[in-house]
Structures are given as C-alpha cells and as structure tokens.
Amino acid sequence: MAHQAHPFRSVLYIPGSKERALEKAQGLAADAIIFDLEDAVAHDEKIHARELLKATLETADYGHRFRIVRVNGMDTEWGRADLEAFAEAKADAILLPKVSRAADLEAVAALVPDLPLWAMMETAQGMLNAAEIAAHPRLTGMVMGTNDLTKELGSRYRPDRLAMQAGLGLCLLAARAHGLTIVDGVYNAFKDEEGLRAECEQGRDMGFDGKTLIHPAQLEIANAVFSPSPAEIELANRQIAAFEEAERHGQGVAVVDGKIVENLHIVTARQTLAKAEAIAAFRAS
Ligand code: COA
Ligand code: MG
C-alpha cells in the first residue's frame, strides 16, 4: 500500500544517453522516471549521457512525473562527478546503485544535501542489511534490482521468482518499517504481456507500490495492476459505511459479504480510497 500521495505504479527506466527516449517520456503515462547513468549507459557514453541528461532536465517538462536520477556508484570513475552534476538538478530524488550498507548512503549524503536519496537493493549484503539501510534518515525510497541480485545469488529465473522471495520480503519489511516507498524489479521480456501482468500482480499482492519498467509498452499493464479496481473501491466504501453503522450501535465489528470488518480493515479501506484519489489527481494534472 502506498504511504505517499504520489503514485508509483509505473517507474520507467530511460538510459540517460537516449535523446529520443528522453523526449518521448514527457508524454508517456509513467508515474515516475528513472533517468539512468549507470548500467544502461555504455562506458564510452558516460560523459555524454551526464551532459545530455543535465541539459534535458533543465529544459524538458516531465509534468508531475517523479524524476529520479540513477548515478554511477562511488566506486567507479564517474560516481562523484555524477553526484556533483545532479546534486542541485531539477530532480525529485537521487538513486544510488548497489547499496549494501547504511554507510554507503552516509558517504554520499553530504554531497547531495537537498535531494532525497533512494537506494537500489540488489546485492546479497544489501538484502541482509535492508533494515539499517531503510533506517537512514535521508532515504525515502527503495528500488529492487532483481537482475543484479539474480547474478549475485547464482540463481535462475522462474515465473514464481522463488529465488527472489527472501530478498523481496526483507526489503519490503524494511521499507514498511520505516515508511518508505518501494518498487519491484523489472520484467526483462518486454514483449511478453502475460508474464508481465503475472509478475506485476505478484509484486502488488506482496505489497510493492509499483514496478520498474524498461519499455513504454509495459506502462499500461503496470498502471492497471497497481491501481485499486472499481470493485475494490466499491468494497472499501461499503466496509466504511458498514463499520460506521456498527459503531452507531455501539459495536466495534461489522460484517460485509460474510467477512468480518474491524478497525484495521477500515484503515486499509481508507488507504485504498486515498490511493485511488492520488491516482485520479495525478491523471488530472
Ligand atoms: N523510455 C522511453 N522511451 C522508450 C524506452 C524507454 N525506456 N524504450 C524505448 N522507447 C521508445 C523508443 O525511443 C521508440 O520511440 P519512437 O518509436 O517514438 O522513436 C519507441 O519507444 C519504441 O521503442 P522500440 O524500438 O520498441 O525499443 P528499442 O528496440 O529501441 O529498445 C530497449 C529496446 C529495451 C533497448 C529500450 O527499451 C531500453 O533501452 N530500455 C531501457 C533499458 C534500461 O534503462 N535498463 C536499465 C535498468 S534495467
Ligand atoms: Mg543493477
């Protein structure tokens, strides 16, 4: 369940070196964009991508889409200069790759004093240290890096993502314990709509706010799966009405569709309505 007013159903990666994609994204139905300087950019394109992205963010209009810049790691030759270039950019957050411990965030916090930090969760160490990473006061979001994690674990892709479950669960627990936004990893087969939908549904049912995406063709499915459905909104309204009616009769419990409704269900129902409102407001903006 989202803990913020801004929806993060669809979070689209764009390589910072791809001018056409940067331009196109101004009109795409993404809730958020990750402008990438890291792994989607070839080594000999790094400097060009940094300059192109900096100039693009100055002039382009991404509307209410949340703008996240993914910099190169501090252990690379580009990391520090990326941070210096984007510390005061027209962006909404800086995303650090391969965060393995809270000290990795501390090392860059002073270099980016004014923007919130997000962390790529994609190393074995990062999974084990998710709680201390999530507790860092400057962190507001986490992004699952499931491709890197698969590589580190030596695991194989399966449609049920068996090998990912421990890491996904640890990061989700950590993010929720500290009130962070958290989005799921990418689905690589960007032409496979059925597979994407199933993986979005799995991430949604686990509790993720949305999914990172690699291609515009994936936007519609992620937006639909992570939006409360009309039936869910209708049920939330009925639960709230039934609970309020029960309270008027001095009772703390109601029954809707043969299921018990307690105060905690009303909290969830109100979150569902708030999420639907945030999405409607975002669409109208
Ligand atoms: N964001 C915005 N626009 C994108 C896009 C993206 N991630 N990926 C493709 N597009 C645009 C293309 O520019 C093209 O626009 P046009 O037809 O109006 O000129 C259109 O969508 C269709 O693209 P298509 O030809 O189907 O894709 P491609 O073969 O050029 O590229 C990928 C496929 C996967 C290489 C590309 O989508 C991509 O680079 N994705 C992001 C990868 C990434 O950032 N990875 C890092 C994190 S995992
Ligand atoms: Mg990665």
mmCIF file of N, CA, C and O in Angstrom, residues 113-195:
data_model
loop_
_atom_site.group_PDB
_atom_site.id
_atom_site.type_symbol
_atom_site.label_atom_id
_atom_site.label_comp_id
_atom_site.label_asym_id
_atom_site.label_seq_id
_atom_site.Cartn_x
_atom_site.Cartn_y
_atom_site.Cartn_z
ATOM 1 N N PRO A 113 22.988 17.475 -0.504
ATOM 2 C CA PRO A 113 22.323 17.920 0.726
ATOM 3 C C PRO A 113 20.826 18.164 0.582
ATOM 4 O O PRO A 113 20.098 18.089 1.573
ATOM 5 N N ASP A 114 20.371 18.434 -0.652
ATOM 6 C CA ASP A 114 18.994 18.919 -0.782
ATOM 7 C C ASP A 114 17.992 17.945 -1.388
ATOM 8 O O ASP A 114 16.791 18.192 -1.342
ATOM 9 N N LEU A 115 18.450 16.861 -1.980
ATOM 10 C CA LEU A 115 17.501 15.923 -2.604
ATOM 11 C C LEU A 115 17.387 14.651 -1.774
ATOM 12 O O LEU A 115 18.371 14.184 -1.194
ATOM 13 N N PRO A 116 16.180 14.068 -1.741
ATOM 14 C CA PRO A 116 16.022 12.780 -1.055
ATOM 15 C C PRO A 116 16.858 11.712 -1.763
ATOM 16 O O PRO A 116 17.097 11.792 -2.966
ATOM 17 N N LEU A 117 17.282 10.715 -1.007
ATOM 18 C CA LEU A 117 18.045 9.604 -1.580
ATOM 19 C C LEU A 117 17.151 8.377 -1.710
ATOM 20 O O LEU A 117 16.279 8.135 -0.875
ATOM 21 N N TRP A 118 17.368 7.638 -2.805
ATOM 22 C CA TRP A 118 16.743 6.327 -2.985
ATOM 23 C C TRP A 118 17.875 5.307 -3.117
ATOM 24 O O TRP A 118 18.981 5.664 -3.530
ATOM 25 N N ALA A 119 17.588 4.059 -2.808
ATOM 26 C CA ALA A 119 18.621 3.016 -2.854
ATOM 27 C C ALA A 119 18.205 1.874 -3.769
ATOM 28 O O ALA A 119 17.072 1.391 -3.690
ATOM 29 N N MET A 120 19.147 1.451 -4.643
ATOM 30 C CA MET A 120 18.973 0.196 -5.377
ATOM 31 C C MET A 120 19.284 -0.926 -4.413
ATOM 32 O O MET A 120 20.372 -0.985 -3.831
ATOM 33 N N MET A 121 18.324 -1.850 -4.252
ATOM 34 C CA MET A 121 18.522 -3.005 -3.377
ATOM 35 C C MET A 121 18.789 -4.189 -4.292
ATOM 36 O O MET A 121 17.859 -4.713 -4.943
ATOM 37 N N GLU A 122 20.061 -4.614 -4.402
ATOM 38 C CA GLU A 122 20.409 -5.578 -5.443
ATOM 39 C C GLU A 122 21.660 -6.386 -5.140
ATOM 40 O O GLU A 122 22.169 -7.070 -6.017
ATOM 41 N N THR A 123 22.144 -6.294 -3.919
ATOM 42 C CA THR A 123 23.288 -7.120 -3.528
ATOM 43 C C THR A 123 22.878 -8.016 -2.362
ATOM 44 O O THR A 123 21.949 -7.695 -1.611
ATOM 45 N N ALA A 124 23.606 -9.108 -2.190
ATOM 46 C CA ALA A 124 23.318 -10.014 -1.069
ATOM 47 C C ALA A 124 23.489 -9.279 0.251
ATOM 48 O O ALA A 124 22.655 -9.386 1.161
ATOM 49 N N GLN A 125 24.557 -8.475 0.348
ATOM 50 C CA GLN A 125 24.768 -7.665 1.561
ATOM 51 C C GLN A 125 23.616 -6.709 1.791
ATOM 52 O O GLN A 125 23.177 -6.494 2.923
ATOM 53 N N GLY A 126 23.135 -6.104 0.702
ATOM 54 C CA GLY A 126 22.023 -5.154 0.809
ATOM 55 C C GLY A 126 20.770 -5.810 1.383
ATOM 56 O O GLY A 126 20.046 -5.207 2.187
ATOM 57 N N MET A 127 20.513 -7.053 0.967
ATOM 58 C CA MET A 127 19.330 -7.751 1.488
ATOM 59 C C MET A 127 19.485 -7.951 2.999
ATOM 60 O O MET A 127 18.564 -7.715 3.772
ATOM 61 N N LEU A 128 20.689 -8.399 3.399
ATOM 62 C CA LEU A 128 20.913 -8.691 4.823
ATOM 63 C C LEU A 128 20.925 -7.424 5.664
ATOM 64 O O LEU A 128 20.593 -7.466 6.852
ATOM 65 N N ASN A 129 21.283 -6.290 5.047
ATOM 66 C CA ASN A 129 21.352 -5.023 5.788
ATOM 67 C C ASN A 129 20.172 -4.107 5.466
ATOM 68 O O ASN A 129 20.226 -2.906 5.746
ATOM 69 N N ALA A 130 19.114 -4.669 4.903
ATOM 70 C CA ALA A 130 17.973 -3.827 4.467
ATOM 71 C C ALA A 130 17.438 -2.966 5.613
ATOM 72 O O ALA A 130 17.087 -1.798 5.401
ATOM 73 N N ALA A 131 17.389 -3.499 6.813
ATOM 74 C CA ALA A 131 16.814 -2.749 7.934
ATOM 75 C C ALA A 131 17.626 -1.502 8.257
ATOM 76 O O ALA A 131 17.074 -0.416 8.435
ATOM 77 N N GLU A 132 18.960 -1.624 8.311
ATOM 78 C CA GLU A 132 19.769 -0.434 8.648
ATOM 79 C C GLU A 132 19.788 0.553 7.477
ATOM 80 O O GLU A 132 19.855 1.759 7.686
ATOM 81 N N ILE A 133 19.688 0.051 6.253
ATOM 82 C CA ILE A 133 19.632 0.946 5.086
ATOM 83 C C ILE A 133 18.319 1.745 5.125
ATOM 84 O O ILE A 133 18.309 2.965 4.987
ATOM 85 N N ALA A 134 17.215 1.048 5.359
ATOM 86 C CA ALA A 134 15.899 1.715 5.380
ATOM 87 C C ALA A 134 15.811 2.739 6.494
ATOM 88 O O ALA A 134 15.057 3.712 6.394
ATOM 89 N N ALA A 135 16.571 2.537 7.564
ATOM 90 C CA ALA A 135 16.512 3.447 8.716
ATOM 91 C C ALA A 135 17.289 4.738 8.478
ATOM 92 O O ALA A 135 17.177 5.677 9.264
ATOM 93 N N HIS A 136 18.063 4.814 7.382
ATOM 94 C CA HIS A 136 18.852 6.030 7.168
ATOM 95 C C HIS A 136 17.919 7.233 6.987
ATOM 96 O O HIS A 136 16.986 7.186 6.191
ATOM 97 N N PRO A 137 18.176 8.321 7.727
ATOM 98 C CA PRO A 137 17.224 9.441 7.732
ATOM 99 C C PRO A 137 17.025 10.132 6.378
ATOM 100 O O PRO A 137 16.010 10.774 6.159
ATOM 101 N N ARG A 138 17.973 9.985 5.458
ATOM 102 C CA ARG A 138 17.842 10.673 4.172
ATOM 103 C C ARG A 138 17.129 9.822 3.119
ATOM 104 O O ARG A 138 16.817 10.291 2.028
ATOM 105 N N LEU A 139 16.888 8.555 3.436
ATOM 106 C CA LEU A 139 16.325 7.649 2.433
ATOM 107 C C LEU A 139 14.800 7.736 2.398
ATOM 108 O O LEU A 139 14.144 7.708 3.432
ATOM 109 N N THR A 140 14.231 7.866 1.175
ATOM 110 C CA THR A 140 12.759 7.879 1.070
ATOM 111 C C THR A 140 12.227 6.777 0.155
ATOM 112 O O THR A 140 11.021 6.554 0.128
ATOM 113 N N GLY A 141 13.111 6.098 -0.594
ATOM 114 C CA GLY A 141 12.596 5.067 -1.490
ATOM 115 C C GLY A 141 13.600 3.955 -1.740
ATOM 116 O O GLY A 141 14.814 4.153 -1.617
ATOM 117 N N MET A 142 13.068 2.779 -2.082
ATOM 118 C CA MET A 142 13.900 1.631 -2.444
ATOM 119 C C MET A 142 13.438 1.073 -3.792
ATOM 120 O O MET A 142 12.237 1.040 -4.065
ATOM 121 N N VAL A 143 14.401 0.623 -4.601
ATOM 122 C CA VAL A 143 14.106 0.000 -5.889
ATOM 123 C C VAL A 143 14.757 -1.379 -5.904
ATOM 124 O O VAL A 143 15.974 -1.487 -5.687
ATOM 125 N N MET A 144 13.987 -2.412 -6.154
ATOM 126 C CA MET A 144 14.561 -3.753 -6.224
ATOM 127 C C MET A 144 15.330 -3.911 -7.536
ATOM 128 O O MET A 144 14.789 -3.638 -8.612
ATOM 129 N N GLY A 145 16.582 -4.359 -7.423
ATOM 130 C CA GLY A 145 17.382 -4.634 -8.619
ATOM 131 C C GLY A 145 17.488 -6.137 -8.783
ATOM 132 O O GLY A 145 18.488 -6.759 -8.413
ATOM 133 N N THR A 146 16.457 -6.722 -9.347
ATOM 134 C CA THR A 146 16.372 -8.189 -9.341
ATOM 135 C C THR A 146 17.342 -8.845 -10.326
ATOM 136 O O THR A 146 17.751 -9.992 -10.116
ATOM 137 N N ASN A 147 17.748 -8.136 -11.378
ATOM 138 C CA ASN A 147 18.725 -8.730 -12.299
ATOM 139 C C ASN A 147 20.092 -8.864 -11.630
ATOM 140 O O ASN A 147 20.740 -9.909 -11.720
ATOM 141 N N ASP A 148 20.538 -7.815 -10.960
ATOM 142 C CA ASP A 148 21.818 -7.899 -10.260
ATOM 143 C C ASP A 148 21.762 -8.924 -9.145
ATOM 144 O O ASP A 148 22.720 -9.668 -8.920
ATOM 145 N N LEU A 149 20.625 -8.970 -8.449
ATOM 146 C CA LEU A 149 20.505 -9.925 -7.341
ATOM 147 C C LEU A 149 20.559 -11.366 -7.851
ATOM 148 O O LEU A 149 21.231 -12.221 -7.262
ATOM 149 N N THR A 150 19.898 -11.613 -8.974
ATOM 150 C CA THR A 150 19.937 -12.945 -9.585
ATOM 151 C C THR A 150 21.379 -13.329 -9.906
ATOM 152 O O THR A 150 21.823 -14.452 -9.646
ATOM 153 N N LYS A 151 22.116 -12.365 -10.450
ATOM 154 C CA LYS A 151 23.529 -12.598 -10.795
ATOM 155 C C LYS A 151 24.335 -12.919 -9.542
ATOM 156 O O LYS A 151 25.094 -13.885 -9.512
ATOM 157 N N GLU A 152 24.144 -12.133 -8.483
ATOM 158 C CA GLU A 152 24.917 -12.356 -7.239
ATOM 159 C C GLU A 152 24.600 -13.691 -6.582
ATOM 160 O O GLU A 152 25.466 -14.326 -6.005
ATOM 161 N N LEU A 153 23.332 -14.056 -6.640
ATOM 162 C CA LEU A 153 22.938 -15.295 -5.964
ATOM 163 C C LEU A 153 23.320 -16.532 -6.768
ATOM 164 O O LEU A 153 23.367 -17.635 -6.236
ATOM 165 N N GLY A 154 23.536 -16.345 -8.072
ATOM 166 C CA GLY A 154 23.751 -17.501 -8.930
ATOM 167 C C GLY A 154 22.470 -18.285 -9.113
ATOM 168 O O GLY A 154 22.487 -19.492 -9.360
ATOM 169 N N SER A 155 21.352 -17.586 -8.999
ATOM 170 C CA SER A 155 20.052 -18.265 -9.106
ATOM 171 C C SER A 155 19.519 -18.158 -10.525
ATOM 172 O O SER A 155 20.097 -17.488 -11.379
ATOM 173 N N ARG A 156 18.426 -18.842 -10.792
ATOM 174 C CA ARG A 156 17.817 -18.825 -12.119
ATOM 175 C C ARG A 156 16.439 -18.205 -12.059
ATOM 176 O O ARG A 156 15.739 -18.326 -11.060
ATOM 177 N N TYR A 157 16.060 -17.594 -13.181
ATOM 178 C CA TYR A 157 14.719 -17.025 -13.291
ATOM 179 C C TYR A 157 13.683 -18.133 -13.324
ATOM 180 O O TYR A 157 13.834 -19.128 -14.019
ATOM 181 N N ARG A 158 12.638 -17.977 -12.545
ATOM 182 C CA ARG A 158 11.462 -18.837 -12.627
ATOM 183 C C ARG A 158 10.258 -17.917 -12.557
ATOM 184 O O ARG A 158 10.300 -16.889 -11.897
ATOM 185 N N PRO A 159 9.159 -18.282 -13.237
ATOM 186 C CA PRO A 159 7.989 -17.404 -13.206
ATOM 187 C C PRO A 159 7.506 -17.091 -11.785
ATOM 188 O O PRO A 159 6.990 -16.005 -11.534
ATOM 189 N N ASP A 160 7.717 -18.002 -10.843
ATOM 190 C CA ASP A 160 7.266 -17.711 -9.470
ATOM 191 C C ASP A 160 8.316 -16.924 -8.670
ATOM 192 O O ASP A 160 8.095 -16.581 -7.522
ATOM 193 N N ARG A 161 9.451 -16.649 -9.275
ATOM 194 C CA ARG A 161 10.546 -15.892 -8.653
ATOM 195 C C ARG A 161 10.925 -16.454 -7.278
ATOM 196 O O ARG A 161 11.157 -15.711 -6.323
ATOM 197 N N LEU A 162 10.998 -17.743 -7.216
ATOM 198 C CA LEU A 162 11.312 -18.409 -5.957
ATOM 199 C C LEU A 162 12.590 -17.861 -5.319
ATOM 200 O O LEU A 162 12.625 -17.557 -4.129
ATOM 201 N N ALA A 163 13.629 -17.717 -6.125
ATOM 202 C CA ALA A 163 14.926 -17.290 -5.581
ATOM 203 C C ALA A 163 14.915 -15.842 -5.081
ATOM 204 O O ALA A 163 15.772 -15.442 -4.292
ATOM 205 N N MET A 164 13.956 -15.053 -5.562
ATOM 206 C CA MET A 164 13.886 -13.647 -5.174
ATOM 207 C C MET A 164 13.103 -13.423 -3.886
ATOM 208 O O MET A 164 13.155 -12.345 -3.294
ATOM 209 N N GLN A 165 12.334 -14.421 -3.470
ATOM 210 C CA GLN A 165 11.347 -14.177 -2.413
ATOM 211 C C GLN A 165 11.961 -13.689 -1.100
ATOM 212 O O GLN A 165 11.428 -12.780 -0.472
ATOM 213 N N ALA A 166 13.074 -14.277 -0.707
ATOM 214 C CA ALA A 166 13.670 -13.859 0.573
ATOM 215 C C ALA A 166 14.080 -12.392 0.509
ATOM 216 O O ALA A 166 13.763 -11.601 1.399
ATOM 217 N N GLY A 167 14.779 -12.019 -0.575
ATOM 218 C CA GLY A 167 15.254 -10.642 -0.703
ATOM 219 C C GLY A 167 14.105 -9.652 -0.843
ATOM 220 O O GLY A 167 14.097 -8.592 -0.203
ATOM 221 N N LEU A 168 13.134 -9.986 -1.676
ATOM 222 C CA LEU A 168 11.975 -9.098 -1.850
ATOM 223 C C LEU A 168 11.284 -8.883 -0.508
ATOM 224 O O LEU A 168 10.926 -7.754 -0.147
ATOM 225 N N GLY A 169 11.121 -9.970 0.231
ATOM 226 C CA GLY A 169 10.422 -9.888 1.512
ATOM 227 C C GLY A 169 11.184 -9.058 2.542
ATOM 228 O O GLY A 169 10.604 -8.235 3.246
ATOM 229 N N LEU A 170 12.506 -9.255 2.609
ATOM 230 C CA LEU A 170 13.312 -8.494 3.578
ATOM 231 C C LEU A 170 13.254 -6.998 3.277
ATOM 232 O O LEU A 170 13.105 -6.178 4.182
ATOM 233 N N CYS A 171 13.366 -6.653 1.994
ATOM 234 C CA CYS A 171 13.362 -5.225 1.633
ATOM 235 C C CYS A 171 11.990 -4.613 1.873
ATOM 236 O O CYS A 171 11.877 -3.470 2.333
ATOM 237 N N LEU A 172 10.949 -5.369 1.561
ATOM 238 C CA LEU A 172 9.594 -4.869 1.783
ATOM 239 C C LEU A 172 9.348 -4.615 3.275
ATOM 240 O O LEU A 172 8.807 -3.576 3.672
ATOM 241 N N LEU A 173 9.768 -5.568 4.108
ATOM 242 C CA LEU A 173 9.628 -5.392 5.559
ATOM 243 C C LEU A 173 10.364 -4.135 6.014
ATOM 244 O O LEU A 173 9.846 -3.327 6.786
ATOM 245 N N ALA A 174 11.600 -3.976 5.528
ATOM 246 C CA ALA A 174 12.424 -2.836 5.946
ATOM 247 C C ALA A 174 11.787 -1.523 5.501
ATOM 248 O O ALA A 174 11.710 -0.561 6.269
ATOM 249 N N ALA A 175 11.312 -1.495 4.249
ATOM 250 C CA ALA A 175 10.704 -0.263 3.723
ATOM 251 C C ALA A 175 9.451 0.097 4.518
ATOM 252 O O ALA A 175 9.244 1.254 4.887
ATOM 253 N N ARG A 176 8.617 -0.876 4.796
ATOM 254 C CA ARG A 176 7.380 -0.584 5.526
ATOM 255 C C ARG A 176 7.654 -0.185 6.975
ATOM 256 O O ARG A 176 6.968 0.663 7.532
ATOM 257 N N ALA A 177 8.693 -0.804 7.565
ATOM 258 C CA ALA A 177 9.031 -0.461 8.957
ATOM 259 C C ALA A 177 9.442 1.003 9.072
ATOM 260 O O ALA A 177 9.328 1.593 10.135
ATOM 261 N N HIS A 178 9.924 1.592 7.951
ATOM 262 C CA HIS A 178 10.419 2.965 8.002
ATOM 263 C C HIS A 178 9.642 3.917 7.102
ATOM 264 O O HIS A 178 10.095 5.019 6.833
ATOM 265 N N GLY A 179 8.475 3.474 6.627
ATOM 266 C CA GLY A 179 7.596 4.372 5.866
ATOM 267 C C GLY A 179 8.133 4.792 4.511
ATOM 268 O O GLY A 179 7.861 5.889 4.031
ATOM 269 N N LEU A 180 8.908 3.920 3.858
ATOM 270 C CA LEU A 180 9.482 4.258 2.552
ATOM 271 C C LEU A 180 8.594 3.778 1.406
ATOM 272 O O LEU A 180 7.834 2.824 1.564
ATOM 273 N N THR A 181 8.766 4.396 0.251
ATOM 274 C CA THR A 181 8.213 3.865 -0.987
ATOM 275 C C THR A 181 9.107 2.712 -1.421
ATOM 276 O O THR A 181 10.329 2.761 -1.240
ATOM 277 N N ILE A 182 8.504 1.648 -2.010
ATOM 278 C CA ILE A 182 9.347 0.552 -2.532
ATOM 279 C C ILE A 182 8.726 -0.004 -3.810
ATOM 280 O O ILE A 182 7.535 -0.319 -3.847
ATOM 281 N N VAL A 183 9.549 -0.080 -4.866
ATOM 282 C CA VAL A 183 9.058 -0.603 -6.140
ATOM 283 C C VAL A 183 9.833 -1.864 -6.540
ATOM 284 O O VAL A 183 11.021 -2.015 -6.246
ATOM 285 N N ASP A 184 9.117 -2.739 -7.216
ATOM 286 C CA ASP A 184 9.616 -4.060 -7.599
ATOM 287 C C ASP A 184 10.596 -3.956 -8.778
ATOM 288 O O ASP A 184 10.664 -2.926 -9.457
ATOM 289 N N GLY A 185 11.312 -5.039 -9.041
ATOM 290 C CA GLY A 185 12.284 -5.095 -10.130
ATOM 291 C C GLY A 185 11.629 -5.166 -11.505
ATOM 292 O O GLY A 185 10.409 -5.231 -11.621
ATOM 293 N N VAL A 186 12.467 -5.163 -12.551
ATOM 294 C CA VAL A 186 11.946 -5.141 -13.927
ATOM 295 C C VAL A 186 11.587 -6.548 -14.406
ATOM 296 O O VAL A 186 12.082 -7.545 -13.885
ATOM 297 N N TYR A 187 10.733 -6.573 -15.445
ATOM 298 C CA TYR A 187 10.426 -7.826 -16.145
ATOM 299 C C TYR A 187 11.102 -7.734 -17.499
ATOM 300 O O TYR A 187 10.749 -6.901 -18.340
ATOM 301 N N ASN A 188 12.114 -8.591 -17.700
ATOM 302 C CA ASN A 188 13.007 -8.422 -18.850
ATOM 303 C C ASN A 188 12.353 -8.653 -20.211
ATOM 304 O O ASN A 188 12.695 -7.992 -21.190
ATOM 305 N N ALA A 189 11.433 -9.623 -20.283
ATOM 306 C CA ALA A 189 10.830 -9.983 -21.584
ATOM 307 C C ALA A 189 9.729 -8.969 -21.922
ATOM 308 O O ALA A 189 8.548 -9.228 -21.710
ATOM 309 N N PHE A 190 10.157 -7.803 -22.449
ATOM 310 C CA PHE A 190 9.210 -6.681 -22.525
ATOM 311 C C PHE A 190 8.113 -6.858 -23.580
ATOM 312 O O PHE A 190 7.210 -6.026 -23.658
ATOM 313 N N LYS A 191 8.188 -7.947 -24.356
ATOM 314 C CA LYS A 191 7.099 -8.186 -25.305
ATOM 315 C C LYS A 191 6.094 -9.206 -24.775
ATOM 316 O O LYS A 191 5.077 -9.473 -25.404
ATOM 317 N N ASP A 192 6.373 -9.770 -23.614
ATOM 318 C CA ASP A 192 5.519 -10.807 -23.022
ATOM 319 C C ASP A 192 4.543 -10.156 -22.029
ATOM 320 O O ASP A 192 4.854 -9.989 -20.855
ATOM 321 N N GLU A 193 3.369 -9.805 -22.522
ATOM 322 C CA GLU A 193 2.399 -9.073 -21.695
ATOM 323 C C GLU A 193 1.830 -9.934 -20.578
ATOM 324 O O GLU A 193 1.610 -9.457 -19.462
ATOM 325 N N GLU A 194 1.592 -11.195 -20.901
ATOM 326 C CA GLU A 194 1.003 -12.094 -19.904
ATOM 327 C C GLU A 194 1.962 -12.296 -18.719
ATOM 328 O O GLU A 194 1.562 -12.255 -17.548
ATOM 329 N N GLY A 195 3.239 -12.520 -19.044
ATOM 330 C CA GLY A 195 4.244 -12.707 -17.998
ATOM 331 C C GLY A 195 4.399 -11.454 -17.155
ATOM 332 O O GLY A 195 4.534 -11.521 -15.931
#
